[in-house]
Short mmCIF file of C-alpha atoms in Angstrom, two decimals:
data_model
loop_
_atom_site.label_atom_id
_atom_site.label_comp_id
_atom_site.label_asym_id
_atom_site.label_seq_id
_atom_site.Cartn_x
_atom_site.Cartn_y
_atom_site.Cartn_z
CA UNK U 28 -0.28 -16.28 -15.61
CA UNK U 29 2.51 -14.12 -16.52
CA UNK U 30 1.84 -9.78 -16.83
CA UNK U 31 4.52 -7.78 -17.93
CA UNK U 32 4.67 -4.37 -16.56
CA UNK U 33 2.91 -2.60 -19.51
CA UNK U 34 -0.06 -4.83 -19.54
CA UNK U 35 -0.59 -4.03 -15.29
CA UNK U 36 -3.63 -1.62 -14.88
CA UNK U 37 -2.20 2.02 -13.36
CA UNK U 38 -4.73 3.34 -10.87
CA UNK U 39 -3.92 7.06 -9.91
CA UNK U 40 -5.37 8.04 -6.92
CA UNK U 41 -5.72 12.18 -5.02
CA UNK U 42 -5.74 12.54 -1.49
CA UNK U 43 -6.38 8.66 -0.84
CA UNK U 44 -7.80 7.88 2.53
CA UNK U 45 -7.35 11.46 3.29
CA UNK U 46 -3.97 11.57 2.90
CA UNK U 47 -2.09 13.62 0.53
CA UNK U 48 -0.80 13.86 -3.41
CA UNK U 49 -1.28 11.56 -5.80
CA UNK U 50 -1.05 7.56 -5.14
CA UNK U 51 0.27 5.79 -7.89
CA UNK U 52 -0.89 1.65 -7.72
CA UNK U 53 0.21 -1.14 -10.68
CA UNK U 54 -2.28 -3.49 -10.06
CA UNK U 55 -0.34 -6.81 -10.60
CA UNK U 56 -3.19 -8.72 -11.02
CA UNK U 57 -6.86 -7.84 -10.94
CA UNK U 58 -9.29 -8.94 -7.95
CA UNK U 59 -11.04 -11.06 -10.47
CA UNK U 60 -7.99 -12.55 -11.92
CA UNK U 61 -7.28 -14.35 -8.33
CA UNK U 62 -8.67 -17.37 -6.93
CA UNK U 63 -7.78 -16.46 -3.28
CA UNK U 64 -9.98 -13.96 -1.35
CA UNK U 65 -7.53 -10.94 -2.04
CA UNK U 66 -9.06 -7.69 -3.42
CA UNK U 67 -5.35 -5.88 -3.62
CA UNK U 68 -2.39 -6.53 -5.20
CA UNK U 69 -0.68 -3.85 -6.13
CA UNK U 70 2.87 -2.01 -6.03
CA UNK U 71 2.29 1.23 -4.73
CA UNK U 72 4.71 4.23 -5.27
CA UNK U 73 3.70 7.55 -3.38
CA UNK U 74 6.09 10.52 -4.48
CA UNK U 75 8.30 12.74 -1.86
CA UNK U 76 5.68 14.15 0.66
CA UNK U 77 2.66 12.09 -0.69
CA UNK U 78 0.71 9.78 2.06
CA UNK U 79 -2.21 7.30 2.43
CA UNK U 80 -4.17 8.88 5.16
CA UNK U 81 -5.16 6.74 8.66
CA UNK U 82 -7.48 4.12 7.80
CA UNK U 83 -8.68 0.24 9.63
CA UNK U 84 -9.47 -2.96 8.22
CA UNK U 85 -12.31 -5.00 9.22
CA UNK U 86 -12.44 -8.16 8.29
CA UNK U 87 -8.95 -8.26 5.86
CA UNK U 88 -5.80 -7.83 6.37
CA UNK U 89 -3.09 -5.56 4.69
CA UNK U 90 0.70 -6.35 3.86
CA UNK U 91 3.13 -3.75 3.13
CA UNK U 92 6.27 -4.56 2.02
CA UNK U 93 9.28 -1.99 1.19
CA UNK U 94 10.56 -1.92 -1.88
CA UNK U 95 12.54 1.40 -2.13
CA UNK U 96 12.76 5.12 -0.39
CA UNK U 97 12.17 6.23 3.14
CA UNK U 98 8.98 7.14 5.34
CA UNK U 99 6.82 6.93 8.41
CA UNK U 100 3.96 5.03 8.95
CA UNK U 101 1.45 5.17 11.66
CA UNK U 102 0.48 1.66 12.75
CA UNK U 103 -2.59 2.60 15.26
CA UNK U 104 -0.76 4.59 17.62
CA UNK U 105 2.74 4.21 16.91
CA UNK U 106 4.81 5.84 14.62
CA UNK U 107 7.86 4.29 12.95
CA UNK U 108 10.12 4.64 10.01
CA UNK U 109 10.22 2.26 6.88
CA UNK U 110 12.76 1.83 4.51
CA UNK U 111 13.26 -0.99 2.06
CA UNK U 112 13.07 -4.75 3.37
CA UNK U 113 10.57 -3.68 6.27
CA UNK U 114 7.30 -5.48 6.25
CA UNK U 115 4.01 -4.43 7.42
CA UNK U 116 0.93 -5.93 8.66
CA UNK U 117 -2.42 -4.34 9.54
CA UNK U 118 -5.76 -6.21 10.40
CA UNK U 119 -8.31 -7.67 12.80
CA UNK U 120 -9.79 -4.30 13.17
CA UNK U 121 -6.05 -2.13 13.74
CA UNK U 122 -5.43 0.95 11.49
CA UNK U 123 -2.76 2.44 9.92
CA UNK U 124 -1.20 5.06 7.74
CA UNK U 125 2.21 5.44 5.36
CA UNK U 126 3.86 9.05 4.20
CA UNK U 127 7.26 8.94 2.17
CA UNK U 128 9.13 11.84 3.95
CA UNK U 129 12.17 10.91 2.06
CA UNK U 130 13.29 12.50 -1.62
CA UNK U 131 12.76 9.87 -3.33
CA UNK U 132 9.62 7.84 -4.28
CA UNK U 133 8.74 5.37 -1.87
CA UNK U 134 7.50 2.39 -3.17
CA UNK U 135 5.93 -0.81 -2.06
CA UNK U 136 4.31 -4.17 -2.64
CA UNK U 137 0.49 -3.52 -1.33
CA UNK U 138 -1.60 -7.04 -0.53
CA UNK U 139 -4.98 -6.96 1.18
CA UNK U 140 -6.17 -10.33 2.19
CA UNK U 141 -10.15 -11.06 3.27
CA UNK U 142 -11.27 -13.17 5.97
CA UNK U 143 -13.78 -14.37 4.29
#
């Protein structure tokens, strides 16, 4: 299945996970659209200053993976900066959160994976 970018679903999102601004996720390709157990995949772009707040995942796990700008994220207790080419990976319970702190958007490749 082939989507070009103006046929992706845009989901705008305020203050997600407590965070702050506005959260800006293509969906690639729908939940329903995939056979695997995935309910997210998505490139996310949050603009200069805009975050995700601290969240966990039970039972799934969650791959970020840099595609462009700068920020911190908080991956349970640690914080560390992102840029592009860094990957993340949150599960099995952990938590995490991402704010750009750069000038530019940061953007990233979203995937959340299910255990079962």
């Amino acid at each position: 299945m082939l989507r070009h970018p103006d046929e992706m679903e845009i989901e705008l999102a305020e203050k997600l996970r407590g965070g702050n601004g506005i959260v800006n996720n293509r969906h690639l390709f729908k939940k329903e659209e995939l056979l695997a157990k995935a309910r997210l995949v998505a490139v996310t772009t949050l603009p200069s200053g805009a975050s995700i707040g601290f969240h966990r995942h039970e039972k799934e796990e969650e791959i970020y993976y840099i595609i462009s700008g700068k920020g911190q994220v908080v991956d349970e207790d640690q914080t560390k900066e992102v840029y592009p080419g860094c990957a993340m990976l949150t599960g099995n319970g952990r938590g995490h959160s991402i704010i750009n702190t750069g000038d530019e958007p940061l953007v990233f490749l979203a995937v959340i994976l299910l255990f079962s």
